């Protein structure tokens, strides 16, 4: 008998077990291995999804066990899609998504570009820059709350130093105009390093000989940047945008700690609103419909985006 | 005769069941919010442990998470708590959803009479449907929203003179809501001992119940009503009455002109911090905190005094406080009932007040020495005479969150008018009651 891994495994299998599996086809054995994973996937992901879809057509409330559950058709969907307050939540989420991604990509790429240059203390700076993303969002939310405090907050004092305004004359978290920007600033501070790391990986994956060839062709630095660096880093950048987009669409903890959704409902992102509907008001059926709408939105946008990403990679 | 025998037999059975556990020591868990009175209750309960042989464990949850944590526990049929000191607004849900044990038979058999407790507390903390003799809790902790102020500042000649010059009247405890605003505006931005101070700390918190508890302290004195006819859920004209609109505009003006900067999401803790750090001249908060405030070495003692929420068109205070209930999912209901019987004892109630808890027992409240027993005791009695509570419906969380949103949108985020905020609130509440099948 040859001494391959398969034959060694066959010899090591106890005869009793060997007799039992002897009659099984390769496909059956494959199912035995894959089965538990599929079962878990069905139990943890697919079943709850189907159940949520079913609940979204009812008036079910999880805290009212004895209450009659009625099928109300598309009423929950209709209420959500015609509710102006929910559209305001969607707008707040879109504002947060767009600007956090914009700033994170801009600053993250710039930092990666600078860090990629060889200089003394390069590694130390990389470590310092990535520190914010190692912190818990709840911690970050809490200490930025203090930084934004109008009377004692460092942020207000720094702004006051540069603008000559009174530190307590403006409230980052309490003003309807500034609060949406205050959460953008904190998220950008925390997650720009993540985008930077992905961009850095992209920059370091560009072989030096391409730049050397460009140098031989007398291409300017600017031209090299736009015709080599950007196109080759683009798939990485797009991946970073995808990750941050999905993460920020479900942003909850950081914003809850900072503003609690206020002032009023100015920073009440859809995830915060959804949590209130599902686990504070206990409108389970309504919240299920809301969750399905958000899921379809994210899934749809992500699918389109991934297709675009694949096209860029194929180029 | 047969009925009498049956009744006696059942009474005996219940009584024996109630105390069967005296032979068997249980470990009871009591759940409540984490605040000053909870520490007093731990101290008080040592006596119960010594008498009964049971041991007591405590699960105290910080206020911002208290409702979420406990309602989730009840909704999931959890066995964490044997006894729960739950908020007054939970009584409807507790009763209708079967979370709380109905206590009528137990009270009858143990000779516990609800007539021995202050009527306002029995109505608010124990009964469901409201006002009917169906008891699901024993009044445990009377409470209302009141005020405290810097007595030392109010007593300073230079400040008194400046106030007289500014307003034409003497500085003292306000006799109306509008006087209170005037005092707060007088202190706003004033320099005292080289430090800028502000008018008052009020409730503006968005996430749980803060701004609702604060704004109702203005709405009730203006004569706010939830319904035109009690039980009819006819809110149009009551919730958005001209008086309610005026009260809401008043609260917004208070927020905008007499509170410290950045005071946009503040509740109990922030109010206490603002006062103790010498930032504000006055603050609103629950009476439950007053013993601790009076004992504070820096801002307590002769530097502080207290007053009941001032009237405007009428007297009115926002009700706080809780009743103690036996959780229906507990396996130790007998021992838990034993605790309730012990707690209802007048001597225990007297000690409860002595330790810093607010007893609702008449023997304590009607004691001739009660009013002078603490500097805030008289105000507490006044407040409890005019308290009003939020909806106590099973759907109270939906009703509360709707109000949180509408009021915060108007007062803090400056969106729309008071009239629009209250009109939208009626729409939200109507939708909830329609869902509930009550409209």
XYZ file of C-alpha atoms in Angstrom:
754
model
C 0.000 0.000 0.000
C 1.328 3.419 -0.926
C 2.116 5.827 1.870
C -0.065 8.793 0.887
C -1.965 10.966 3.430
C -5.226 9.389 2.259
C -3.973 5.852 2.770
C -2.521 6.794 6.159
C -5.932 8.232 7.169
C -7.624 5.058 5.904
C -5.298 2.868 7.978
C -5.856 5.067 11.059
C -9.663 4.868 10.833
C -11.003 2.350 13.401
C -12.502 -0.705 11.684
C -15.918 -0.107 13.233
C -16.113 3.413 11.749
C -14.577 2.222 8.494
C -17.301 -0.412 8.117
C -19.990 2.232 8.666
C -18.709 4.705 6.096
C -17.613 2.118 3.609
C -20.891 2.272 1.720
C -21.062 6.075 1.641
C -20.444 7.935 -1.556
C -18.013 10.843 -1.768
C -20.989 13.196 -2.033
C -22.496 11.797 1.192
C -19.212 12.217 3.021
C -18.972 15.770 1.710
C -22.461 16.458 3.082
C -21.426 15.081 6.468
C -18.658 17.653 6.600
C -20.633 20.536 5.160
C -23.923 19.682 6.904
C -23.226 21.210 10.330
C -22.128 24.483 8.742
C -25.199 24.624 6.540
C -27.399 23.792 9.511
C -25.858 26.608 11.557
C -26.189 29.017 8.642
C -29.848 28.122 8.255
C -30.514 28.345 11.991
C -28.671 31.582 12.638
C -29.100 33.517 9.392
C -31.704 32.163 7.038
C -34.418 31.130 9.485
C -34.396 34.480 11.374
C -34.485 36.292 8.036
C -37.511 34.317 6.860
C -39.161 34.766 10.245
C -38.480 38.512 10.146
C -40.073 38.723 6.701
C -43.097 36.876 8.021
C -43.359 39.099 11.119
C -43.105 42.225 8.993
C -46.624 41.565 7.690
C -48.110 41.363 11.198
C -48.867 43.592 14.174
C -46.810 41.324 16.467
C -45.312 42.781 19.625
C -42.717 40.672 21.397
C -43.623 42.023 24.814
C -47.305 41.147 24.455
C -47.273 37.391 24.271
C -51.009 36.862 24.781
C -52.082 39.473 22.239
C -53.731 38.289 19.046
C -51.319 38.517 16.120
C -53.065 39.850 13.023
C -51.840 39.745 9.469
C -51.945 43.355 8.289
C -50.430 42.874 4.854
C -48.224 45.703 3.640
C -49.468 48.195 6.248
C -46.110 48.291 8.119
C -44.201 48.923 4.886
C -46.664 51.597 3.850
C -46.402 53.340 7.236
C -42.616 53.328 7.146
C -42.250 54.534 3.596
C -44.760 57.357 4.082
C -43.420 58.470 7.464
C -41.625 61.800 7.065
C -39.723 61.267 10.321
C -38.207 58.065 8.966
C -37.123 59.865 5.827
C -35.402 62.414 8.054
C -33.590 59.525 9.766
C -32.592 58.245 6.329
C -31.287 61.694 5.419
C -29.264 61.854 8.647
C -27.822 58.431 7.848
C -26.996 59.439 4.265
C -25.280 62.607 5.484
C -23.268 60.625 8.003
C -22.359 57.930 5.447
C -21.343 60.270 2.668
C -19.192 62.640 4.678
C -17.489 60.023 6.874
C -16.515 58.012 3.809
C -15.431 61.122 1.930
C -13.168 62.369 4.718
C -11.860 58.934 5.638
C -10.872 58.146 2.077
C -9.323 61.557 1.547
C -7.371 61.674 4.807
C -6.703 57.926 4.914
C -5.208 57.888 1.439
C -3.137 61.003 2.126
C -1.760 59.503 5.327
C -1.010 56.197 3.599
C 0.776 58.054 0.797
C 2.908 59.925 3.322
C 3.580 56.892 5.511
C 4.587 54.918 2.420
C 7.541 57.273 1.918
C 10.614 55.991 3.653
C 11.465 58.222 6.586
C 12.799 57.896 10.109
C 10.194 56.831 12.661
C 7.885 55.518 9.943
C 6.763 52.511 12.012
C 6.255 54.555 15.147
C 3.993 57.003 13.297
C 2.003 54.148 11.795
C 1.410 52.739 15.282
C 0.377 56.116 16.667
C -2.009 56.768 13.793
C -3.795 53.435 14.138
C -4.363 53.836 17.896
C -7.905 55.335 17.653
C -9.303 52.304 15.837
C -8.091 50.044 18.628
C -10.396 51.758 21.127
C -13.925 50.719 21.890
C -16.549 52.928 20.181
C -18.300 53.387 23.531
C -15.085 54.721 25.064
C -14.438 56.981 22.093
C -18.007 58.297 22.275
C -17.665 59.065 25.960
C -14.407 60.893 25.831
C -15.365 62.923 22.761
C -18.449 63.917 24.685
C -16.107 65.520 27.206
C -13.960 67.025 24.463
C -17.062 68.654 22.991
C -18.289 69.965 26.356
C -18.781 73.728 25.785
C -17.425 74.832 29.153
C -14.486 72.516 29.727
C -14.054 70.691 26.427
C -10.685 70.810 24.718
C -12.269 70.877 21.258
C -14.131 74.110 21.981
C -10.972 75.668 23.408
C -8.948 74.721 20.330
C -11.594 76.189 18.028
C -11.740 79.262 20.267
C -7.974 79.639 20.062
C -8.049 79.750 16.262
C -11.251 81.713 15.777
C -11.276 84.026 18.789
C -14.791 82.876 19.682
C -15.851 82.204 23.276
C -15.465 78.426 23.944
C -18.913 78.216 25.498
C -20.536 80.175 22.664
C -21.151 77.086 20.552
C -22.272 73.542 21.284
C -21.093 70.803 18.985
C -23.490 68.192 20.358
C -26.350 70.492 21.244
C -26.680 72.447 18.043
C -28.895 71.168 15.248
C -26.408 72.450 12.678
C -23.231 71.203 14.330
C -24.305 67.878 15.834
C -24.359 65.986 12.478
C -20.819 67.221 11.856
C -19.678 66.346 15.354
C -20.439 62.671 14.766
C -18.747 62.815 11.365
C -15.599 64.232 12.995
C -15.454 61.518 15.657
C -16.057 58.657 13.237
C -13.451 60.081 10.880
C -10.961 60.383 13.740
C -11.586 56.812 14.746
C -11.746 55.011 11.405
C -9.441 56.938 9.082
C -6.532 54.713 10.231
C -8.439 51.687 8.961
C -8.748 53.204 5.501
C -5.113 54.254 5.726
C -3.996 50.683 6.418
C -5.922 49.323 3.436
C -4.518 52.058 1.191
C -1.050 51.377 2.536
C -1.407 47.710 1.596
C -2.438 48.857 -1.888
C 0.480 51.251 -2.240
C 2.982 48.642 -1.093
C 1.604 46.123 -3.570
C 2.691 48.312 -6.523
C 5.962 46.912 -7.803
C 8.829 49.420 -7.917
C 9.720 48.471 -11.490
C 6.542 50.115 -12.779
C 7.641 53.453 -11.376
C 11.185 52.798 -12.662
C 9.799 52.182 -16.143
C 7.782 55.393 -15.892
C 10.911 57.256 -14.836
C 12.717 55.876 -17.902
C 9.812 57.157 -20.006
C 10.297 60.545 -18.321
C 6.783 60.545 -16.856
C 6.318 63.343 -14.328
C 5.524 62.554 -10.655
C 2.012 63.871 -11.156
C 1.476 61.661 -14.174
C 2.863 58.654 -12.289
C 0.436 59.392 -9.485
C -2.616 59.534 -11.743
C -1.681 56.759 -14.170
C 0.016 54.281 -11.847
C -0.704 54.939 -8.184
C -4.410 55.789 -8.320
C -5.492 53.009 -10.746
C -3.528 50.370 -8.849
C -4.762 51.470 -5.427
C -8.344 51.947 -6.626
C -9.537 48.360 -5.909
C -8.175 48.694 -2.366
C -9.817 52.084 -1.936
C -13.110 50.716 -3.176
C -12.834 47.831 -0.742
C -12.248 50.300 2.103
C -15.300 52.287 0.998
C -17.369 49.087 0.978
C -16.262 48.114 4.500
C -16.791 51.583 5.932
C -20.091 51.983 4.101
C -21.522 48.783 5.543
C -20.149 49.554 9.003
C -21.460 53.093 9.076
C -24.848 52.151 7.721
C -25.337 50.167 10.923
C -23.555 52.706 13.150
C -25.069 52.695 16.609
C -22.821 52.711 19.685
C -20.640 55.701 18.920
C -23.536 57.991 18.060
C -25.678 56.816 20.972
C -22.855 57.652 23.353
C -22.244 61.024 21.765
C -25.692 62.443 21.137
C -28.272 59.755 21.884
C -29.755 60.672 18.501
C -30.292 64.308 19.491
C -30.668 67.183 19.586
C -34.244 66.321 18.798
C -33.814 63.643 16.157
C -31.027 65.359 14.230
C -28.518 62.542 14.614
C -30.982 59.710 14.985
C -29.556 57.325 12.407
C -31.744 54.535 11.065
C -30.049 51.926 13.263
C -30.834 53.950 16.403
C -34.392 54.483 15.281
C -34.755 50.798 14.467
C -33.491 49.795 17.904
C -36.008 52.143 19.533
C -38.853 50.674 17.515
C -37.809 47.076 18.130
C -36.573 47.019 21.700
C -37.963 50.097 23.404
C -41.382 50.463 21.817
C -41.548 46.723 21.142
C -43.321 47.184 17.787
C -41.816 43.956 16.524
C -43.826 43.634 13.316
C -43.204 47.246 12.359
C -39.505 46.994 13.268
C -39.222 43.808 11.189
C -40.556 45.631 8.132
C -38.155 48.469 8.854
C -35.244 46.003 9.118
C -36.210 44.352 5.831
C -36.301 47.717 4.060
C -32.836 48.554 5.413
C -31.545 45.097 4.531
C -32.783 45.345 0.953
C -31.264 48.814 0.649
C -27.842 47.765 1.937
C -27.880 44.478 0.066
C -28.911 46.166 -3.184
C -26.347 48.939 -2.935
C -23.608 46.538 -1.850
C -24.344 44.174 -4.761
C -24.120 46.991 -7.307
C -20.952 48.208 -5.669
C -19.312 44.773 -5.587
C -20.021 44.362 -9.315
C -18.306 47.693 -9.951
C -15.426 46.632 -7.741
C -14.983 43.408 -9.713
C -14.946 45.342 -12.972
C -12.223 47.629 -11.626
C -10.201 44.627 -10.504
C -10.526 42.981 -13.936
C -9.072 46.055 -15.654
C -71.874 29.010 55.653
C -70.321 26.685 53.129
C -68.827 29.710 51.365
C -67.479 31.044 54.630
C -65.834 27.708 55.367
C -64.355 27.625 51.900
C -63.085 31.147 52.224
C -61.540 30.400 55.620
C -59.918 27.266 54.269
C -58.464 29.125 51.289
C -57.282 31.948 53.533
C -55.578 29.446 55.794
C -54.028 27.702 52.816
C -52.699 30.965 51.410
C -51.428 32.064 54.812
C -49.679 28.749 55.374
C -48.272 28.860 51.885
C -47.096 32.382 52.508
C -45.080 31.396 55.478
C -44.180 27.838 54.634
C -40.853 29.174 53.573
C -39.988 30.428 57.024
C -38.676 26.983 57.672
C -36.735 27.008 54.438
C -34.266 29.853 53.929
C -34.302 31.318 50.453
C -31.994 33.704 48.705
C -34.217 36.483 47.394
C -33.146 38.864 44.683
C -34.591 42.357 44.716
C -34.204 44.448 41.578
C -34.262 48.220 41.526
C -32.480 51.220 40.098
C -28.978 52.076 41.289
C -29.377 55.263 43.319
C -29.154 56.555 46.880
C -32.387 55.007 48.224
C -31.258 51.582 47.021
C -28.345 51.730 49.441
C -30.757 52.608 52.229
C -32.864 49.593 51.301
C -29.847 47.288 51.547
C -29.299 48.557 55.075
C -32.966 48.224 55.952
C -33.201 44.680 54.574
C -30.584 43.390 56.994
C -33.321 43.405 59.600
C -35.472 41.206 57.357
C -32.604 38.775 56.879
C -32.100 38.528 60.644
C -35.818 38.009 61.313
C -36.691 35.636 58.496
C -33.527 33.644 57.938
C -33.717 34.444 54.208
C -30.806 36.120 52.541
C -31.176 39.106 50.236
C -29.317 39.779 47.025
C -29.720 42.998 45.083
C -29.601 43.832 41.417
C -29.357 47.570 40.983
C -29.337 48.905 37.433
C -28.240 52.459 36.539
C -31.252 54.630 35.721
C -30.595 55.146 31.999
C -30.723 51.370 31.463
C -33.171 50.459 34.200
C -36.346 50.351 32.122
C -34.703 48.588 29.176
C -33.026 45.988 31.330
C -35.960 45.234 33.601
C -38.667 45.265 30.943
C -36.584 42.881 28.852
C -36.232 40.683 31.905
C -39.988 40.646 32.483
C -40.874 40.199 28.827
C -38.602 37.200 28.556
C -40.065 35.621 31.707
C -36.707 35.865 33.426
C -36.189 34.629 36.935
C -33.492 37.097 37.931
C -35.762 39.121 40.193
C -38.051 37.753 42.886
C -39.031 41.238 43.941
C -39.053 44.235 41.656
C -39.362 47.875 42.575
C -40.555 48.944 39.172
C -41.489 52.364 37.895
C -45.068 53.491 38.370
C -45.695 53.516 34.612
C -44.960 49.796 34.340
C -47.935 48.780 36.435
C -50.316 48.477 33.465
C -47.952 46.252 31.506
C -46.964 44.338 34.641
C -50.582 43.539 35.383
C -51.913 42.927 31.851
C -48.944 40.885 30.692
C -48.930 38.775 33.835
C -45.486 39.871 35.018
C -46.644 40.862 38.513
C -48.475 38.738 41.059
C -51.858 40.166 42.020
C -51.666 40.914 45.727
C -55.310 41.373 46.783
C -55.745 37.968 48.451
C -52.383 38.228 50.118
C -53.161 41.704 51.468
C -56.541 40.526 52.750
C -55.079 37.508 54.460
C -52.211 39.344 56.037
C -54.276 42.302 57.156
C -52.402 44.734 54.958
C -54.711 47.608 54.142
C -54.132 50.013 51.307
C -55.925 52.598 53.417
C -52.747 52.737 55.493
C -50.847 54.278 52.572
C -51.120 57.729 51.018
C -53.967 57.590 48.480
C -51.919 59.189 45.680
C -49.247 56.511 46.020
C -51.744 53.651 46.115
C -53.439 54.998 43.006
C -50.159 55.509 41.167
C -47.986 52.615 42.262
C -50.396 49.777 43.048
C -53.605 49.769 41.076
C -54.507 48.521 37.641
C -56.840 49.388 35.998
C -56.205 52.796 37.511
C -58.095 53.544 40.671
C -59.706 50.121 40.935
C -59.021 47.965 43.996
C -56.775 45.583 42.064
C -53.333 45.715 43.610
C -50.139 44.581 41.928
C -47.635 46.380 44.151
C -47.189 47.823 47.603
C -46.195 51.512 47.618
C -42.488 51.340 48.321
C -40.940 54.691 47.567
C -42.927 57.883 47.305
C -41.306 60.426 45.051
C -41.956 63.538 43.009
C -39.970 66.030 41.018
C -38.925 68.942 43.232
C -36.385 71.739 43.352
C -33.386 72.747 45.399
C -31.371 75.931 45.404
C -28.272 77.640 46.756
C -29.563 79.045 50.004
C -26.204 80.708 50.655
C -26.406 82.653 47.378
C -30.047 83.571 47.922
C -29.085 84.901 51.334
C -26.223 87.153 50.241
C -26.941 90.866 50.593
C -25.240 91.883 47.341
C -27.206 89.301 45.349
C -30.454 90.170 47.093
C -29.921 93.853 46.335
C -29.088 93.157 42.706
C -32.182 90.999 42.362
C -34.381 93.659 43.958
C -32.971 96.221 41.584
C -33.455 93.997 38.578
C -36.940 92.729 39.332
C -38.404 94.955 41.985
C -39.129 92.106 44.338
C -37.311 90.210 47.075
C -35.238 87.166 46.262
C -36.694 84.040 47.811
C -38.261 80.696 47.026
C -40.433 81.182 43.922
C -44.172 81.124 44.359
C -44.923 80.454 40.698
C -43.295 78.945 37.629
C -42.808 82.379 36.089
C -41.137 83.699 39.239
C -38.826 80.704 39.122
C -37.854 81.501 35.539
C -37.215 85.098 36.509
C -34.860 84.003 39.297
C -33.077 81.558 37.011
C -32.628 84.245 34.348
C -31.264 86.588 37.004
C -28.533 84.092 37.897
C -27.789 83.128 34.306
C -24.248 84.169 33.421
C -23.796 86.021 36.742
C -20.376 86.191 38.305
C -20.338 84.795 41.839
C -17.040 84.511 43.709
C -15.138 84.937 40.461
C -16.988 82.164 38.703
C -19.695 82.360 36.057
C -22.819 80.589 37.232
C -26.091 79.743 35.531
C -29.782 79.756 36.348
C -30.990 76.212 36.764
C -30.482 72.599 35.781
C -33.586 71.115 34.214
C -34.211 67.778 32.521
C -33.506 67.671 28.768
C -32.457 64.055 28.255
C -33.563 62.480 24.957
C -32.933 58.722 25.286
C -35.119 57.478 28.114
C -37.660 59.658 29.975
C -35.749 62.772 31.010
C -37.274 65.603 29.017
C -40.789 64.239 29.504
C -40.354 64.191 33.270
C -38.974 67.721 33.106
C -41.562 69.246 30.808
C -44.486 67.714 32.688
C -43.259 69.664 35.727
C -44.259 72.741 33.748
C -47.301 71.223 32.008
C -49.071 70.037 35.174
C -48.995 73.428 36.951
C -50.509 74.952 33.805
C -53.354 72.434 34.055
C -52.300 69.875 31.444
C -54.561 66.858 31.062
C -53.974 63.697 29.053
C -57.659 63.215 28.264
C -60.804 65.326 28.411
C -62.649 62.416 29.991
C -60.604 59.955 32.045
C -60.483 56.599 30.298
C -61.895 57.906 27.012
C -58.547 58.599 25.333
C -60.024 61.797 23.876
C -56.856 63.855 23.761
C -57.739 66.601 21.287
C -58.181 69.824 23.232
C -56.576 68.394 26.359
C -53.026 67.518 25.323
C -52.838 70.509 22.948
C -54.863 72.972 25.000
C -53.765 76.646 25.007
C -52.476 76.123 28.562
C -50.370 73.170 27.448
C -48.954 75.180 24.556
C -48.089 78.042 26.911
C -46.408 75.644 29.371
C -44.365 74.065 26.612
C -43.265 77.468 25.337
C -42.345 78.327 28.923
C -40.149 75.221 29.239
C -38.398 76.046 25.994
C -37.762 79.597 27.169
C -36.408 78.184 30.432
C -34.084 75.878 28.507
C -32.887 78.624 26.182
C -32.413 81.424 28.693
C -31.610 79.904 32.057
C -29.615 76.682 31.744
C -25.848 76.087 31.491
C -24.272 75.831 28.015
C -24.271 72.326 26.589
C -27.187 71.270 28.717
C -28.882 69.485 25.833
C -29.121 65.903 27.042
C -29.236 66.031 30.803
C -31.101 64.153 33.437
C -30.711 63.251 37.103
C -26.938 62.778 37.172
C -26.202 65.947 35.219
C -28.556 67.961 37.430
C -26.770 66.732 40.557
C -23.354 67.401 39.003
C -24.318 70.907 37.914
C -25.506 71.773 41.399
C -22.699 70.128 43.350
C -20.058 71.736 41.160
C -21.509 75.165 41.917
C -22.616 75.813 38.349
C -26.272 76.545 38.959
C -28.393 78.447 41.451
C -31.302 76.007 41.251
C -31.944 72.504 39.978
C -34.839 70.160 39.498
C -34.582 66.558 40.576
C -36.416 63.797 42.357
C -36.973 64.064 46.104
C -35.182 60.712 46.421
C -31.880 62.549 45.984
C -32.587 65.228 48.573
C -31.182 63.387 51.636
C -27.887 62.893 49.791
C -27.844 66.512 48.628
C -28.492 67.785 52.134
C -25.648 65.629 53.443
C -23.183 66.846 50.809
C -20.217 68.467 52.594
C -19.671 71.139 49.932
C -23.110 72.246 48.803
C -25.372 70.659 51.428
C -26.268 71.651 55.000
C -26.957 75.359 55.386
C -25.979 76.053 51.769
C -29.000 74.277 50.332
C -32.741 74.476 50.660
C -35.632 72.843 48.892
C -38.978 73.793 47.424
C -41.891 72.031 45.845
C -42.482 72.470 42.100
C -44.106 75.919 42.007
C -47.721 76.264 40.866
C -48.892 78.402 37.979
C -52.575 77.995 37.223
C -52.717 75.220 39.818
C -50.389 73.116 41.981
C -48.842 70.167 40.196
C -45.777 67.949 40.453
C -44.512 65.137 38.301
C -44.831 61.825 40.068
C -41.812 59.620 40.546
C -41.520 56.702 42.883
C -42.267 53.061 42.706
C -44.178 50.181 44.174
C -42.686 46.836 45.120
C -44.074 43.824 43.261
C -43.601 40.088 43.350
C -42.452 38.811 39.976
C -44.773 36.144 38.619
C -41.872 34.093 37.205
C -40.100 33.802 40.570
C -39.779 30.381 42.160
C -39.591 32.015 45.574
C -42.868 33.864 45.667
C -43.641 32.802 49.227
C -40.452 34.301 50.581
C -40.969 37.367 48.403
C -44.452 37.849 49.854
C -42.946 37.472 53.284
C -40.649 40.391 52.461
C -43.609 42.502 51.393
C -45.460 41.726 54.617
C -42.399 42.715 56.603
C -41.908 45.865 54.545
C -45.518 46.976 55.102
C -44.967 47.000 58.843
C -45.276 50.581 60.242
C -42.081 50.208 62.302
C -40.128 49.143 59.232
C -41.654 52.041 57.285
C -40.543 54.466 59.994
C -37.024 53.118 59.797
C -37.175 53.296 55.977
C -37.815 57.045 56.165
C -35.098 57.408 58.795
C -32.546 55.760 56.503
C -33.372 57.958 53.522
C -36.194 56.076 51.798
C -39.497 57.863 51.185
C -42.157 55.915 52.973
C -45.706 56.251 51.682
C -47.191 54.852 54.895
C -49.694 57.117 56.632
C -48.242 56.328 60.048
C -44.993 57.947 58.889
C -46.446 60.791 56.818
C -49.075 61.769 59.400
C -46.685 61.640 62.319
C -46.658 65.084 63.971
C -42.876 65.183 63.832
C -42.635 64.264 60.130
C -42.647 67.759 58.652
C -39.720 68.838 60.795
C -37.821 65.572 60.526
C -35.963 66.734 57.409
C -35.738 70.134 55.696
C -37.484 68.729 52.633
C -40.134 66.640 54.428
C -42.816 69.346 54.306
C -42.189 69.979 50.614
C -42.439 66.256 49.974
C -45.873 66.156 51.608
C -46.982 69.173 49.567
C -45.703 67.594 46.385
C -47.408 64.276 47.002
C -50.673 66.148 47.454
C -50.570 67.391 43.863
C -48.805 64.729 41.857
C -49.749 63.622 38.376
C -48.257 60.695 36.507
C -47.614 59.893 32.874
C -49.753 57.281 31.102
C -49.512 53.949 32.901
C -50.880 51.964 29.963
C -49.289 48.671 28.898
C -48.054 50.574 25.835
C -46.476 53.258 28.011
C -43.016 52.873 26.431
C -44.384 53.779 22.998
C -46.295 56.712 24.466
C -43.234 57.902 26.362
C -40.822 57.661 23.429
C -43.223 59.564 21.216
C -43.336 62.366 23.771
C -39.552 62.309 24.190
C -39.166 62.845 20.466
C -41.792 65.548 20.000
C -40.705 67.563 23.036
C -36.974 67.276 22.361
C -37.516 68.208 18.716
C -39.259 71.387 19.813
C -37.439 72.413 22.992
C -33.836 71.485 22.246
C -33.697 71.142 18.461
C -35.896 74.203 17.969
C -38.049 72.577 15.291
C -41.586 73.772 14.720
C -43.885 75.387 17.237
C -45.245 74.204 20.581
C -48.674 73.816 19.005
C -47.268 71.616 16.227
C -45.298 69.519 18.703
C -48.398 68.780 20.785
C -50.581 68.203 17.699
C -48.063 65.674 16.412
C -47.926 64.090 19.850
C -51.677 63.517 19.711
C -51.244 61.871 16.283
C -48.545 59.564 17.671
C -50.563 58.679 20.743
C -53.722 58.133 18.697
C -51.832 55.668 16.513
C -50.628 53.798 19.616
C -54.106 53.598 21.121
C -55.535 52.476 17.783
C -52.943 49.712 17.670
C -53.940 48.799 21.196
C -57.572 48.589 20.164
C -58.536 51.341 22.599
C -59.598 53.799 19.930
